[in-house]
Short mmCIF file of C-alpha atoms and ligand atoms in Angstrom, two decimals:
data_model
loop_
_atom_site.label_atom_id
_atom_site.label_comp_id
_atom_site.label_asym_id
_atom_site.label_seq_id
_atom_site.Cartn_x
_atom_site.Cartn_y
_atom_site.Cartn_z
CA MET A 1 15.55 9.39 267.42
CA SER A 2 16.73 12.89 266.52
CA SER A 3 19.46 14.01 264.17
CA CYS A 4 21.17 17.15 263.02
CA PHE A 5 22.94 17.71 259.72
CA ILE A 6 25.66 20.12 258.62
CA SER A 7 27.84 20.47 255.53
CA ASP A 8 30.11 22.84 253.67
CA LEU A 9 31.90 24.37 256.63
CA HIS A 10 35.04 24.49 254.50
CA LEU A 11 37.19 24.64 257.64
CA ASP A 12 40.45 26.31 256.86
CA ASP A 13 43.34 27.89 258.77
CA ALA A 14 42.35 31.28 257.43
CA ARG A 15 38.87 31.14 259.01
CA GLU A 16 39.23 31.09 262.78
CA ASP A 17 35.65 32.46 263.00
CA ILE A 18 34.12 29.40 261.29
CA LYS A 19 36.12 27.02 263.47
CA LYS A 20 34.94 28.81 266.62
CA THR A 21 31.34 28.78 265.39
CA PHE A 22 31.64 25.04 264.70
CA PHE A 23 32.98 24.31 268.19
CA LYS A 24 30.19 26.42 269.71
CA PHE A 25 27.72 24.42 267.61
CA LEU A 26 29.22 21.20 269.01
CA ASP A 27 28.87 22.56 272.55
CA ASP A 28 25.43 24.17 272.35
CA GLU A 29 23.34 22.72 269.51
CA ALA A 30 24.58 19.28 268.49
CA PRO A 31 24.20 17.76 272.00
CA LYS A 32 20.43 18.18 271.70
CA PHE A 33 20.41 15.38 269.08
CA ASP A 34 21.29 11.68 269.06
CA ASN A 35 23.14 11.80 265.74
CA LEU A 36 25.36 14.31 264.00
CA TYR A 37 25.68 13.92 260.24
CA ILE A 38 28.43 15.88 258.51
CA LEU A 39 27.48 15.79 254.84
CA GLY A 40 30.76 16.71 253.19
CA ASP A 41 33.18 19.58 252.84
CA LEU A 42 33.81 19.80 256.54
CA PHE A 43 37.31 20.84 255.47
CA GLU A 44 38.28 23.15 252.64
CA VAL A 45 40.84 20.54 251.67
CA TRP A 46 41.96 17.14 252.98
CA ILE A 47 45.10 15.59 251.53
CA GLY A 48 45.14 12.38 253.55
CA ASP A 49 44.69 11.15 257.12
CA ASP A 50 48.44 11.21 257.64
CA TYR A 51 48.45 15.01 257.32
CA GLN A 52 48.16 16.87 260.61
CA ASP A 53 47.99 20.52 261.47
CA THR A 54 46.65 22.52 264.41
CA LEU A 55 43.20 22.70 262.81
CA SER A 56 42.83 18.97 262.11
CA VAL A 57 44.14 18.00 265.55
CA GLU A 58 41.72 20.38 267.24
CA VAL A 59 38.73 19.24 265.15
CA ILE A 60 39.47 15.57 265.90
CA LYS A 61 39.78 16.35 269.61
CA ARG A 62 36.42 18.19 269.69
CA LEU A 63 34.56 15.54 267.68
CA LYS A 64 36.05 12.76 269.80
CA ALA A 65 34.88 14.51 272.97
CA PHE A 66 31.42 14.83 271.40
CA SER A 67 31.27 11.14 270.48
CA TYR A 68 32.39 10.20 274.01
CA THR A 69 29.14 11.61 275.34
CA GLY A 70 27.36 8.75 273.55
CA LYS A 71 26.49 10.66 270.39
CA LYS A 72 26.88 9.15 266.93
CA ILE A 73 28.87 10.97 264.24
CA TYR A 74 28.56 10.16 260.55
CA PHE A 75 30.80 11.58 257.84
CA MET A 76 29.98 11.77 254.16
CA HIS A 77 32.60 12.80 251.65
CA GLY A 78 32.40 16.18 249.96
CA ASN A 79 34.26 17.16 246.83
CA ARG A 80 36.85 18.98 248.95
CA ASP A 81 37.46 16.30 251.54
CA PHE A 82 36.77 13.03 249.69
CA LEU A 83 40.11 11.74 250.97
CA LEU A 84 38.87 11.70 254.56
CA GLY A 85 39.56 8.12 255.54
CA HIS A 86 38.48 5.58 258.13
CA LYS A 87 41.48 6.50 260.25
CA PHE A 88 40.18 10.06 260.55
CA ALA A 89 36.61 8.90 261.18
CA GLU A 90 37.67 6.44 263.86
CA SER A 91 39.86 8.95 265.64
CA CYS A 92 36.76 11.17 265.92
CA GLY A 93 34.65 8.25 267.14
CA GLY A 94 32.56 8.39 263.98
CA LYS A 95 32.08 6.49 260.76
CA ILE A 96 31.96 7.19 257.05
CA ILE A 97 28.71 6.68 255.17
CA SER A 98 28.17 6.34 251.43
CA ASP A 99 26.69 8.97 249.15
CA PRO A 100 23.74 8.71 248.75
CA TYR A 101 22.73 7.25 252.11
CA VAL A 102 19.13 6.20 252.77
CA PHE A 103 17.45 5.40 256.07
CA LYS A 104 13.95 5.14 257.42
CA VAL A 105 12.25 7.14 260.15
CA LYS A 106 9.09 5.20 260.89
CA ASP A 107 7.28 5.07 257.52
CA LYS A 108 9.30 7.87 255.88
CA LYS A 109 12.42 7.38 253.81
CA VAL A 110 15.19 9.93 254.16
CA MET A 111 18.03 10.33 251.68
CA LEU A 112 21.27 12.12 252.52
CA SER A 113 23.77 13.27 249.92
CA HIS A 114 26.59 15.76 249.66
CA GLY A 115 24.67 16.97 246.59
CA ASP A 116 27.16 16.97 243.74
CA ILE A 117 25.71 13.71 242.37
CA PHE A 118 22.73 15.81 241.23
CA CYS A 119 24.83 18.42 239.41
CA ILE A 120 24.86 16.43 236.18
CA ASP A 121 24.75 19.48 233.88
CA ASP A 122 28.30 20.31 234.86
CA LEU A 123 29.99 17.69 232.69
CA ASP A 124 33.41 19.19 233.24
CA TYR A 125 33.00 18.74 237.01
CA GLN A 126 31.56 15.21 236.71
CA ASN A 127 34.51 14.16 234.54
CA PHE A 128 36.94 15.61 237.06
CA LYS A 129 35.10 13.83 239.86
CA ASN A 130 35.27 10.49 238.04
CA THR A 131 39.00 10.89 237.66
CA VAL A 132 39.91 11.89 241.21
CA ARG A 133 37.52 9.43 242.86
CA SER A 134 39.06 6.45 241.06
CA GLU A 135 41.07 4.11 243.27
CA LYS A 136 43.99 4.55 240.89
CA TRP A 137 44.08 8.34 241.24
CA LYS A 138 43.63 8.24 245.02
CA THR A 139 46.31 5.58 245.56
CA ASN A 140 48.74 7.47 243.36
CA PHE A 141 47.99 10.79 245.09
CA LEU A 142 48.31 9.35 248.60
CA SER A 143 51.66 7.76 247.70
CA LYS A 144 53.18 11.20 247.13
CA ASP A 145 54.83 13.11 249.96
CA LEU A 146 52.80 15.72 251.82
CA SER A 147 54.39 18.79 250.25
CA GLU A 148 53.70 17.46 246.75
CA ARG A 149 50.12 16.59 247.72
CA ASN A 150 49.68 20.09 249.12
CA ALA A 151 50.92 21.63 245.89
CA ILE A 152 48.64 19.47 243.71
CA ALA A 153 45.61 20.20 245.91
CA LYS A 154 46.32 23.93 245.77
CA LYS A 155 46.59 23.86 241.99
CA LEU A 156 43.33 21.90 241.65
CA ARG A 157 41.51 24.38 243.91
CA GLU A 158 42.79 27.32 241.87
CA GLU A 159 41.75 25.68 238.61
CA SER A 160 38.31 24.87 240.00
CA ALA A 161 37.82 28.45 241.30
CA GLN A 162 38.79 29.82 237.87
CA LYS A 163 36.41 27.45 236.06
CA ASN A 164 33.56 28.22 238.46
CA LEU A 165 33.85 31.93 237.61
CA GLU A 166 33.12 31.08 234.00
CA LYS A 167 30.28 28.67 234.67
CA LYS A 168 26.66 29.67 234.29
CA ALA A 169 24.50 29.59 237.42
CA PHE A 170 22.42 26.55 236.36
CA LEU A 171 25.59 24.45 236.07
CA MET A 172 26.33 25.13 239.70
CA ASP A 173 22.93 23.94 240.90
CA VAL A 174 21.27 20.54 240.94
CA ASN A 175 19.51 19.24 237.85
CA LYS A 176 15.91 18.95 239.03
CA GLY A 177 15.14 16.09 236.63
CA GLU A 178 18.01 14.10 238.12
CA VAL A 179 16.82 14.83 241.67
CA ASN A 180 13.33 13.62 240.74
CA ARG A 181 14.72 10.52 239.06
CA VAL A 182 16.78 9.54 242.10
CA ALA A 183 13.95 10.44 244.49
CA GLN A 184 11.60 8.13 242.58
CA LYS A 185 14.15 5.36 242.22
CA TYR A 186 14.65 5.19 245.99
CA ASP A 187 11.06 6.16 246.79
CA ILE A 188 12.15 8.82 249.27
CA ASP A 189 10.09 11.36 251.20
CA ILE A 190 12.85 13.65 252.44
CA LEU A 191 16.11 14.63 250.72
CA ILE A 192 18.82 16.46 252.64
CA HIS A 193 21.90 17.73 250.82
CA GLY A 194 24.48 20.50 250.64
CA HIS A 195 27.20 21.38 248.13
CA VAL A 196 25.35 23.97 246.04
CA HIS A 197 25.36 26.60 248.82
CA ARG A 198 21.71 27.47 248.16
CA PRO A 199 20.04 26.87 251.52
CA LYS A 200 16.32 26.43 251.11
CA THR A 201 13.39 24.11 251.79
CA HIS A 202 11.77 22.95 248.54
CA ILE A 203 8.39 21.26 248.48
CA GLU A 204 8.49 18.73 245.63
CA ASP A 205 6.15 16.07 244.22
CA TYR A 206 7.92 13.30 246.15
CA GLY A 207 8.20 15.27 249.41
CA THR A 208 10.69 17.72 250.86
CA ARG A 209 14.15 18.63 249.55
CA ILE A 210 16.00 20.61 252.14
CA VAL A 211 19.34 22.16 251.22
CA LEU A 212 22.08 23.16 253.66
CA GLY A 213 24.10 26.34 253.25
CA ASP A 214 27.83 26.84 253.49
CA TRP A 215 29.35 28.35 256.61
CA ASP A 216 30.67 31.64 255.36
CA ARG A 217 28.77 34.55 256.87
CA LYS A 218 26.09 32.31 258.36
CA TYR A 219 26.08 28.79 259.75
CA TRP A 220 23.36 26.36 258.76
CA PHE A 221 22.05 23.12 260.16
CA ILE A 222 19.05 20.90 259.59
CA THR A 223 17.20 19.16 262.37
CA LEU A 224 15.22 15.95 262.04
CA ILE A 225 12.99 15.24 265.01
CA ASP A 226 10.65 12.29 264.49
CA GLN A 227 9.69 12.98 260.86
CA GLU A 228 9.92 16.75 260.92
CA VAL A 229 12.77 18.57 259.19
CA ASN A 230 13.81 22.17 259.75
CA LEU A 231 16.52 24.41 258.37
CA ILE A 232 18.13 26.66 260.97
CA SER A 233 20.78 29.36 260.65
CA GLY A 234 22.70 31.90 262.69
CA LYS A 235 25.60 34.26 262.32
CA VAL A 236 29.21 33.10 262.03
CA LYS A 237 31.20 35.07 264.59
MN1 LIG B 1 30.85 20.59 247.88
#
């Protein structure tokens, strides 16, 4: 069994280059693996499965074609696209997995996460997350018409960007104590996550923590072949 992992593409109308790089990845790299895991923030924003634009239609078409070749696609929610629903996943031929998600490769335990669950020092963010991830907030938001949802999402992104400017660097990274706690609780050997945009392979007491990067100037993916993990990157063009 082999898998590849990506996250934080932040696909957006304004970034034709990232979209093209993603489709090239689907054509050239992803087919070498049995499973494709998209660990959150595939889209810069997602306001509901009933919203369609050229980008979303094209992405669904490409992922569907990929799944038709017999490959498995798994989606995890990111903080930008936590409203991706089963309708979206099914139309791509994939399925949504929970965060964190744990599976075994022979005798090794692998944990996947978007990564924001480990950013516990950023209380302001965790409070915001608790609010918008509640069923009540989501139901209320999805009941609004698309233009209103667009306006709310835009405002939230602007507020978050403003707040992030003021936040100290450690707030934007994982809390190592929390990572260790979760790693011990689940007895994992390998942790793969994104979100913090600090791509790196960390050797820890419990095993390996390997962090994906965002797709801005470079694209990043992680490969898992048998029990071996590797972080790979190339240029977005
Ligand atoms: Mn994120």
